[in-house]
CSV table of C-alpha atoms and ligand atoms in Angstrom, one decimal:
chain,number,residue,atom,x,y,z
A,1,MET,CA,77.4,-22.7,-1.1
A,2,GLU,CA,79.7,-25.7,-0.5
A,3,THR,CA,80.5,-26.4,3.2
A,4,LYS,CA,84.0,-27.8,3.7
A,5,ILE,CA,85.0,-29.7,6.9
A,6,MET,CA,88.7,-29.3,7.4
A,7,ASP,CA,91.0,-30.7,10.1
A,8,ALA,CA,91.5,-27.7,12.5
A,9,LYS,CA,95.3,-27.7,11.9
A,10,SER,CA,95.4,-27.8,8.2
A,11,GLY,CA,92.3,-25.5,7.8
A,12,LEU,CA,93.5,-22.8,10.2
A,13,SER,CA,95.1,-20.3,7.8
A,14,PHE,CA,92.2,-20.6,5.4
A,15,ALA,CA,89.8,-20.0,8.3
A,16,ALA,CA,91.7,-16.9,9.4
A,17,SER,CA,91.5,-15.5,5.8
A,18,LEU,CA,87.7,-16.1,5.7
A,19,ILE,CA,87.3,-14.3,9.0
A,20,GLN,CA,89.3,-11.4,7.7
A,21,SER,CA,87.3,-11.2,4.5
A,22,GLY,CA,84.0,-11.0,6.4
A,23,GLN,CA,82.9,-14.6,6.1
A,24,LEU,CA,81.7,-17.2,8.6
A,25,VAL,CA,83.7,-20.1,10.1
A,26,ALA,CA,82.5,-22.7,12.6
A,27,PHE,CA,85.2,-23.6,15.1
A,28,PRO,CA,85.6,-25.7,18.2
A,29,THR,CA,85.7,-24.2,21.7
A,30,GLU,CA,86.0,-26.1,25.1
A,31,THR,CA,82.2,-25.8,25.5
A,32,VAL,CA,80.5,-26.3,22.1
A,33,TYR,CA,81.3,-25.4,18.5
A,34,GLY,CA,80.8,-21.7,17.7
A,35,LEU,CA,79.8,-19.9,14.5
A,36,GLY,CA,82.3,-17.1,14.2
A,37,ALA,CA,82.7,-13.9,12.3
A,38,ASN,CA,84.8,-10.8,12.8
A,39,ALA,CA,83.1,-9.2,15.8
A,40,LEU,CA,83.9,-5.7,14.6
A,41,ASP,CA,82.3,-6.2,11.1
A,42,ALA,CA,78.6,-5.6,11.4
A,43,ASP,CA,77.8,-7.1,8.0
A,44,ALA,CA,79.6,-10.3,8.7
A,45,CYS,CA,77.9,-10.6,12.1
A,46,ARG,CA,74.5,-10.0,10.4
A,47,ASP,CA,75.2,-13.1,8.3
A,48,ILE,CA,75.5,-15.2,11.6
A,49,PHE,CA,71.9,-14.3,12.4
A,50,LEU,CA,70.9,-15.3,8.8
A,51,ALA,CA,72.8,-18.6,8.8
A,52,LYS,CA,71.3,-19.7,12.2
A,53,GLY,CA,67.8,-18.3,11.7
A,54,ARG,CA,68.4,-16.4,14.9
A,55,PRO,CA,66.2,-13.5,16.0
A,56,ALA,CA,68.0,-10.2,15.7
A,57,ASP,CA,67.3,-9.2,19.3
A,58,ASN,CA,69.3,-12.1,20.7
A,59,PRO,CA,72.9,-10.9,21.1
A,60,LEU,CA,76.1,-12.7,20.4
A,61,ILE,CA,79.1,-13.4,22.6
A,62,VAL,CA,82.3,-11.7,21.6
A,63,HIS,CA,85.4,-14.0,22.0
A,64,ILE,CA,88.7,-12.4,22.8
A,65,PRO,CA,92.2,-14.0,23.0
A,66,HIS,CA,93.4,-12.2,26.1
A,67,ARG,CA,91.9,-10.7,29.2
A,68,GLU,CA,93.4,-7.3,28.4
A,69,ASN,CA,91.3,-7.2,25.2
A,70,VAL,CA,88.2,-6.6,27.4
A,71,ASP,CA,89.3,-3.0,28.1
A,72,GLU,CA,88.6,-1.6,24.6
A,73,MET,CA,85.1,-3.2,24.6
A,74,ILE,CA,83.7,-1.7,27.8
A,75,SER,CA,82.5,1.7,28.7
A,76,THR,CA,83.2,1.4,32.5
A,77,PRO,CA,86.2,-0.3,34.0
A,78,LEU,CA,85.6,-3.7,35.6
A,79,SER,CA,85.4,-3.9,39.4
A,80,GLU,CA,88.3,-5.5,41.3
A,81,LEU,CA,86.1,-8.5,42.2
A,82,VAL,CA,85.2,-9.1,38.5
A,83,ASN,CA,88.9,-8.8,37.6
A,84,GLN,CA,89.7,-11.4,40.2
A,85,LEU,CA,87.0,-13.7,38.9
A,86,LEU,CA,88.4,-13.4,35.3
A,87,GLU,CA,91.9,-14.0,36.6
A,88,ALA,CA,90.6,-17.3,38.1
A,89,TYR,CA,88.5,-18.6,35.2
A,90,TRP,CA,89.7,-17.0,32.0
A,91,PRO,CA,90.5,-18.5,29.6
A,92,GLY,CA,87.5,-20.8,30.3
A,93,PRO,CA,83.8,-21.5,30.1
A,94,LEU,CA,82.7,-18.1,31.6
A,95,THR,CA,81.0,-15.2,29.8
A,96,ILE,CA,80.5,-11.8,31.4
A,97,VAL,CA,77.9,-9.2,30.4
A,98,VAL,CA,79.4,-5.7,30.8
A,99,PRO,CA,78.6,-2.1,29.7
A,100,ALA,CA,79.6,-1.9,26.1
A,101,SER,CA,81.8,0.7,24.5
A,102,GLY,CA,81.0,1.8,20.9
A,103,VAL,CA,83.6,-0.6,19.5
A,104,VAL,CA,81.3,-3.6,19.2
A,105,PRO,CA,78.6,-3.0,16.6
A,106,LEU,CA,75.0,-2.8,17.7
A,107,VAL,CA,73.9,-5.8,15.7
A,108,VAL,CA,76.3,-8.0,17.8
A,109,ARG,CA,74.7,-6.7,21.0
A,110,GLY,CA,71.1,-7.2,19.7
A,111,GLY,CA,70.6,-3.5,20.2
A,112,LEU,CA,71.6,-3.5,23.9
A,113,ASP,CA,74.0,-1.2,25.7
A,114,THR,CA,75.8,-4.2,27.2
A,115,VAL,CA,78.1,-6.8,25.6
A,116,ALA,CA,78.8,-10.4,26.4
A,117,ILE,CA,82.5,-11.3,26.4
A,118,ARG,CA,84.4,-14.6,26.8
A,119,CYS,CA,88.0,-15.8,26.5
A,120,PRO,CA,87.8,-19.4,25.3
A,121,ASP,CA,90.2,-22.1,26.5
A,122,HIS,CA,90.7,-24.0,23.3
A,123,PRO,CA,93.9,-24.0,21.2
A,124,VAL,CA,92.0,-23.8,17.9
A,125,ALA,CA,89.7,-20.9,19.0
A,126,GLN,CA,92.8,-19.1,20.4
A,127,ALA,CA,94.8,-19.7,17.2
A,128,LEU,CA,91.9,-18.5,15.0
A,129,MET,CA,91.7,-15.2,16.9
A,130,GLU,CA,95.5,-14.7,16.9
A,131,LEU,CA,95.9,-15.5,13.2
A,132,SER,CA,93.0,-13.4,12.0
A,133,ALA,CA,93.9,-10.7,14.5
A,134,ARG,CA,90.2,-10.1,15.2
A,135,PRO,CA,87.9,-10.6,18.1
A,136,ILE,CA,85.3,-13.2,17.1
A,137,ALA,CA,81.6,-13.0,17.6
A,138,ALA,CA,80.2,-16.5,18.0
A,139,PRO,CA,77.0,-18.0,19.1
A,140,SER,CA,76.7,-21.8,19.2
A,141,ALA,CA,76.9,-23.2,15.7
A,142,ASN,CA,73.5,-24.8,15.5
A,143,ARG,CA,70.3,-23.7,13.7
A,144,SER,CA,68.3,-21.6,16.1
A,145,GLY,CA,66.3,-23.8,18.6
A,146,ARG,CA,68.3,-27.0,18.0
A,147,PRO,CA,70.7,-28.6,20.5
A,148,SER,CA,74.2,-27.0,20.5
A,149,PRO,CA,76.8,-28.8,18.4
A,150,THR,CA,79.6,-30.7,20.2
A,151,THR,CA,81.1,-32.2,17.0
A,152,ALA,CA,81.9,-31.0,13.5
A,153,GLU,CA,79.3,-33.4,12.2
A,154,ASP,CA,76.6,-31.8,14.4
A,155,VAL,CA,77.5,-28.4,12.9
A,156,TYR,CA,77.3,-29.9,9.4
A,157,GLU,CA,73.9,-31.4,10.0
A,158,ASP,CA,72.5,-27.9,10.9
A,159,LEU,CA,74.5,-25.5,8.7
A,160,MET,CA,75.4,-27.5,5.6
A,161,GLY,CA,75.2,-25.2,2.5
A,162,ARG,CA,75.0,-22.0,4.7
A,163,ILE,CA,78.6,-21.5,5.7
A,164,PRO,CA,81.9,-22.1,3.8
A,165,LEU,CA,84.0,-23.8,6.5
A,166,ILE,CA,83.9,-26.0,9.6
A,167,LEU,CA,87.1,-26.6,11.5
A,168,ASP,CA,87.1,-30.1,13.0
A,169,ALA,CA,88.9,-30.8,16.3
A,170,GLY,CA,86.7,-33.7,17.5
A,171,CYS,CA,84.3,-33.6,20.5
A,172,THR,CA,84.2,-30.6,22.8
A,173,VAL,CA,85.2,-31.1,26.4
A,174,PHE,CA,82.4,-29.6,28.4
A,175,GLY,CA,79.5,-30.2,26.0
A,176,LEU,CA,77.3,-27.4,27.5
A,177,GLU,CA,77.7,-23.7,26.7
A,178,SER,CA,79.5,-21.3,29.0
A,179,THR,CA,78.2,-19.8,32.2
A,180,VAL,CA,76.8,-16.3,31.5
A,181,VAL,CA,76.8,-13.8,34.3
A,182,ASP,CA,75.6,-10.2,34.1
A,183,VAL,CA,77.9,-8.1,36.3
A,184,THR,CA,76.3,-4.8,35.4
A,185,ARG,CA,73.8,-5.5,38.1
A,186,ASP,CA,74.0,-5.6,41.8
A,187,PRO,CA,73.7,-8.4,42.9
A,188,PRO,CA,75.1,-10.0,39.7
A,189,VAL,CA,72.6,-12.1,37.7
A,190,LEU,CA,73.3,-15.7,36.5
A,191,LEU,CA,71.7,-15.6,33.1
A,192,ARG,CA,72.8,-19.1,32.0
A,193,PRO,CA,74.3,-21.8,34.4
A,194,GLY,CA,77.4,-23.6,33.0
A,195,ALA,CA,80.6,-25.4,33.9
A,196,ILE,CA,81.6,-22.5,36.2
A,197,THR,CA,79.0,-23.0,39.0
A,198,ARG,CA,77.1,-20.4,40.9
A,199,GLN,CA,79.1,-21.3,44.0
A,200,GLN,CA,82.3,-20.6,42.1
A,201,LEU,CA,81.0,-17.2,41.0
A,202,GLU,CA,79.9,-16.4,44.5
A,203,GLU,CA,83.3,-17.0,46.0
A,204,PHE,CA,84.4,-13.9,44.1
A,205,LEU,CA,81.2,-11.8,43.6
A,206,GLY,CA,79.2,-12.5,46.7
A,207,PRO,CA,75.5,-13.5,46.3
A,208,VAL,CA,74.6,-14.1,42.7
A,209,VAL,CA,70.9,-14.4,41.8
A,210,LEU,CA,69.4,-16.7,39.2
A,211,ALA,CA,67.7,-15.0,36.3
A,212,ASP,CA,63.9,-15.0,36.5
A,213,ASN,CA,61.0,-13.6,34.4
A,214,GLY,CA,61.8,-10.1,35.5
A,215,THR,CA,65.3,-10.3,33.9
A,216,THR,CA,64.0,-11.6,30.6
A,217,ALA,CA,64.0,-8.1,29.1
A,218,ARG,CA,67.8,-7.9,29.8
A,219,ALA,CA,68.6,-11.5,28.6
A,220,PRO,CA,66.8,-11.8,25.3
A,221,GLY,CA,67.9,-15.4,24.7
A,222,MET,CA,65.8,-16.6,27.6
A,223,LYS,CA,62.5,-16.2,25.8
A,224,TYR,CA,63.2,-18.5,22.9
A,225,ARG,CA,62.8,-22.2,22.8
A,226,HIS,CA,66.1,-24.2,22.8
A,227,TYR,CA,67.9,-27.5,22.6
A,228,ALA,CA,64.9,-29.2,21.2
A,229,PRO,CA,65.2,-32.3,19.0
A,230,SER,CA,62.1,-33.2,16.9
A,231,ALA,CA,61.1,-36.1,19.2
A,232,PRO,CA,59.5,-35.2,22.5
A,233,VAL,CA,62.0,-35.3,25.4
A,234,TRP,CA,60.9,-36.8,28.7
A,235,TRP,CA,63.1,-36.4,31.8
A,236,TRP,CA,63.0,-39.1,34.5
A,237,ASN,CA,64.6,-37.5,37.6
A,238,THR,CA,65.8,-40.6,39.4
A,239,SER,CA,68.6,-43.1,39.5
A,240,ASP,CA,66.5,-45.8,41.2
A,241,VAL,CA,66.7,-48.7,38.8
A,242,GLU,CA,63.5,-50.4,40.1
A,243,GLU,CA,61.5,-47.2,39.6
A,244,LEU,CA,63.0,-46.7,36.1
A,245,ARG,CA,62.1,-50.3,35.2
A,246,THR,CA,58.5,-49.9,36.4
A,247,ARG,CA,58.1,-46.7,34.3
A,248,TRP,CA,59.8,-48.2,31.3
A,249,ASP,CA,57.7,-51.4,31.3
A,250,ALA,CA,54.5,-49.3,31.6
A,251,LEU,CA,55.6,-47.4,28.5
A,252,GLU,CA,56.4,-50.1,26.0
A,253,LYS,CA,52.9,-51.6,26.3
A,254,HIS,CA,51.3,-48.5,24.8
A,255,SER,CA,53.6,-47.6,21.9
A,256,GLY,CA,54.1,-48.9,18.4
A,257,ARG,CA,57.3,-46.8,17.8
A,258,PRO,CA,60.3,-47.5,19.9
A,259,TYR,CA,61.3,-45.2,22.8
A,260,ALA,CA,64.9,-44.0,22.9
A,261,LEU,CA,66.9,-44.1,26.1
A,262,LEU,CA,69.6,-41.5,27.0
A,263,ALA,CA,71.0,-42.8,30.2
A,264,SER,CA,73.9,-44.6,31.9
A,265,GLN,CA,75.0,-48.1,30.8
A,266,GLU,CA,73.7,-49.4,34.1
A,267,THR,CA,70.2,-48.2,33.2
A,268,GLN,CA,70.6,-49.6,29.7
A,269,ARG,CA,71.4,-53.0,31.2
A,270,ALA,CA,68.3,-52.8,33.3
A,271,LEU,CA,65.9,-51.6,30.6
A,272,ARG,CA,67.3,-53.1,27.4
A,273,PRO,CA,66.0,-50.5,25.0
A,274,ALA,CA,66.2,-50.8,21.2
A,275,LEU,CA,67.6,-47.3,21.0
A,276,PHE,CA,70.2,-46.1,23.4
A,277,TYR,CA,72.9,-43.5,23.8
A,278,ASN,CA,75.3,-43.5,26.7
A,279,LEU,CA,75.3,-40.5,29.0
A,280,GLY,CA,77.9,-41.9,31.2
A,281,ASP,CA,77.6,-42.0,35.0
A,282,ASN,CA,78.6,-38.6,36.4
A,283,ASP,CA,77.7,-35.0,35.8
A,284,ARG,CA,80.8,-34.3,33.7
A,285,THR,CA,80.0,-37.1,31.2
A,286,VAL,CA,76.3,-36.2,31.2
A,287,ALA,CA,77.1,-32.6,30.3
A,288,GLN,CA,79.5,-33.8,27.6
A,289,ASN,CA,77.2,-36.3,26.0
A,290,MET,CA,73.7,-34.8,26.4
A,291,PHE,CA,73.4,-32.6,23.3
A,292,HIS,CA,75.1,-35.2,21.0
A,293,GLY,CA,73.0,-37.9,22.5
A,294,LEU,CA,69.7,-36.0,21.8
A,295,ARG,CA,70.8,-35.3,18.2
A,296,THR,CA,71.9,-38.9,17.6
A,297,LEU,CA,68.8,-40.6,19.0
A,298,ASP,CA,66.5,-38.0,17.2
A,299,ARG,CA,67.7,-39.4,13.8
A,300,TYR,CA,65.8,-42.6,14.5
A,301,HIS,CA,62.5,-40.7,14.9
A,302,PRO,CA,61.7,-42.4,18.3
A,303,ALA,CA,58.3,-42.0,20.0
A,304,ALA,CA,60.1,-40.1,22.6
A,305,ILE,CA,63.6,-39.6,24.0
A,306,ILE,CA,63.7,-40.5,27.7
A,307,VAL,CA,66.5,-39.0,29.6
A,308,CYS,CA,67.4,-40.7,32.9
A,309,TRP,CA,69.4,-38.4,35.1
A,310,ALA,CA,69.1,-37.6,38.8
A,311,GLN,CA,69.1,-33.9,39.7
A,312,SER,CA,72.2,-32.6,41.5
A,313,SER,CA,73.8,-29.4,42.5
A,314,GLY,CA,77.0,-27.8,41.1
A,315,LEU,CA,77.3,-28.7,37.4
A,316,GLY,CA,73.9,-30.3,37.7
A,317,GLU,CA,72.4,-26.8,37.7
A,318,ALA,CA,73.6,-26.3,34.1
A,319,ILE,CA,72.4,-29.8,33.0
A,320,LEU,CA,69.0,-29.2,34.6
A,321,ASN,CA,68.7,-25.9,32.8
A,322,ARG,CA,69.3,-27.5,29.3
A,323,LEU,CA,67.1,-30.5,30.0
A,324,ARG,CA,64.2,-28.3,31.1
A,325,LYS,CA,64.5,-26.5,27.8
A,326,ALA,CA,64.8,-29.7,25.7
A,327,ALA,CA,61.8,-31.2,27.5
A,328,GLU,CA,59.9,-28.0,27.5
A,329,LEU,CA,59.3,-28.2,31.2
A,330,GLY,CA,59.7,-24.5,31.5
A,331,ASP,CA,61.1,-22.7,34.6
A,332,ALA,CA,61.1,-19.1,35.5
A,333,GLY,CA,64.7,-19.6,36.6
A,334,ASP,CA,66.3,-20.8,33.4
A,335,ALA,CA,68.2,-18.7,30.9
A,336,ASP,CA,70.3,-19.5,27.9
A,337,GLY,CA,71.1,-18.7,24.4
A,338,ASN,CA,70.2,-20.2,21.1
B,1,TXA,O1,80.0,-21.6,25.3
B,1,TXA,C1,79.5,-20.6,24.7
B,1,TXA,O2,79.1,-19.6,25.3
B,1,TXA,C2,79.3,-20.8,23.2
B,1,TXA,C3,80.7,-20.8,22.6
B,1,TXA,C4,80.6,-20.8,21.1
B,1,TXA,O3,81.5,-19.8,23.1
B,1,TXA,N1,78.5,-19.7,22.7
B,1,TXA,C5,77.2,-19.6,23.0
B,1,TXA,O4,76.6,-18.5,22.4
B,1,TXA,O5,76.5,-20.4,23.6
B,1,TXA,P1,75.0,-18.3,22.3
B,1,TXA,O6,74.8,-17.1,21.4
B,1,TXA,O7,74.5,-19.6,21.8
B,1,TXA,O8,74.5,-17.9,23.7
B,1,TXA,C6,74.8,-16.6,24.2
B,1,TXA,C7,73.9,-16.2,25.3
B,1,TXA,C8,72.4,-16.0,24.8
B,1,TXA,O9,71.5,-16.4,25.7
B,1,TXA,C9,72.3,-14.5,24.7
B,1,TXA,O10,71.0,-14.0,24.8
B,1,TXA,C10,73.2,-14.1,25.9
B,1,TXA,O11,74.3,-15.0,25.9
B,1,TXA,N2,73.8,-12.7,25.7
B,1,TXA,C11,74.6,-12.3,24.8
B,1,TXA,N3,74.9,-11.0,24.9
B,1,TXA,C12,74.1,-10.6,26.0
B,1,TXA,C13,73.9,-9.3,26.6
B,1,TXA,N4,74.5,-8.2,26.2
B,1,TXA,N5,73.1,-9.3,27.7
B,1,TXA,C14,72.4,-10.4,28.1
B,1,TXA,N6,72.6,-11.6,27.5
B,1,TXA,C15,73.4,-11.7,26.5
B,2,MG,MG1,73.2,-21.2,21.5
């Protein structure tokens, strides 16, 4: 199959017709690129799992254009607190897991009796849903286990020949996938940290607990490996330039192949690596650049990709979650999708 990349504006009506006829379209959202199909068409959604190589028990997020569209997808009305949360953050990078009505096919839900729903804040995603007049099931548009795509080229690298169309609208804004919170449980469970922080959730929902091993059965995506480039990823959790320099100097003596550095420009100036990708110097830019940086550096087959970023709270919780996965550090508390 030939995979076309089209400018999002000129490709939009073609994209909507593909969705309506049960085919797959990769499209931008404010978080990462998604691989979309008509969420009410079980066969089309099955093809998403095939194209990604995604295990069938890892459910998809259903994207809707308006908050009101949630009503037909749920079996029990949302609580007032959840409604207020959605009022504050939808459209936006927040996914809620709720009790499913029979409208969403079982294949989309990975066999569960709950469904994950999100209202994305991106004009192309919104226009695609409006024009196709369908809710759109969409995981991140990467091959299973790879870093999520933040550009159309990233999608092409993973899904070339497997899908008919990629809508291109440049880099995504947040760069990490949405926050996923399971509100079917009391207290609610944060399944995947994201741009909407735990603190922001707690302002509406009260205490929110981080997913742990006990929740794995309810969050199937947690048990799979994610975000991993081919090269090993090492995380250096410090912004102390002297410490970084000492560690870097110790490395280079022992290796034939170059090490790649994913860090701020200040760190680049101090370490002078042969391979470098700029993470920027604050958590927003780190989130935005991390996946694309991992993909870009990986193309040079480095001995390892060294990520220099000092752990922080807030958005840092989401960055830490993805880095742990990429570096295979493991953590009972991390959850995400693939
Ligand atoms: O930002 C995003 O959320 C992107 C864009 C495209 O919207 N999508 C995305 O989808 O990251 P995906 O499939 O890569 O991640 C969805 C996560 C997975 O960890 C999955 O296991 C979890 O949500 N999930 C989906 N439905 C669920 C459910 N019913 N119960 C628990 N977890 C669920
Ligand atoms: Mg994913």
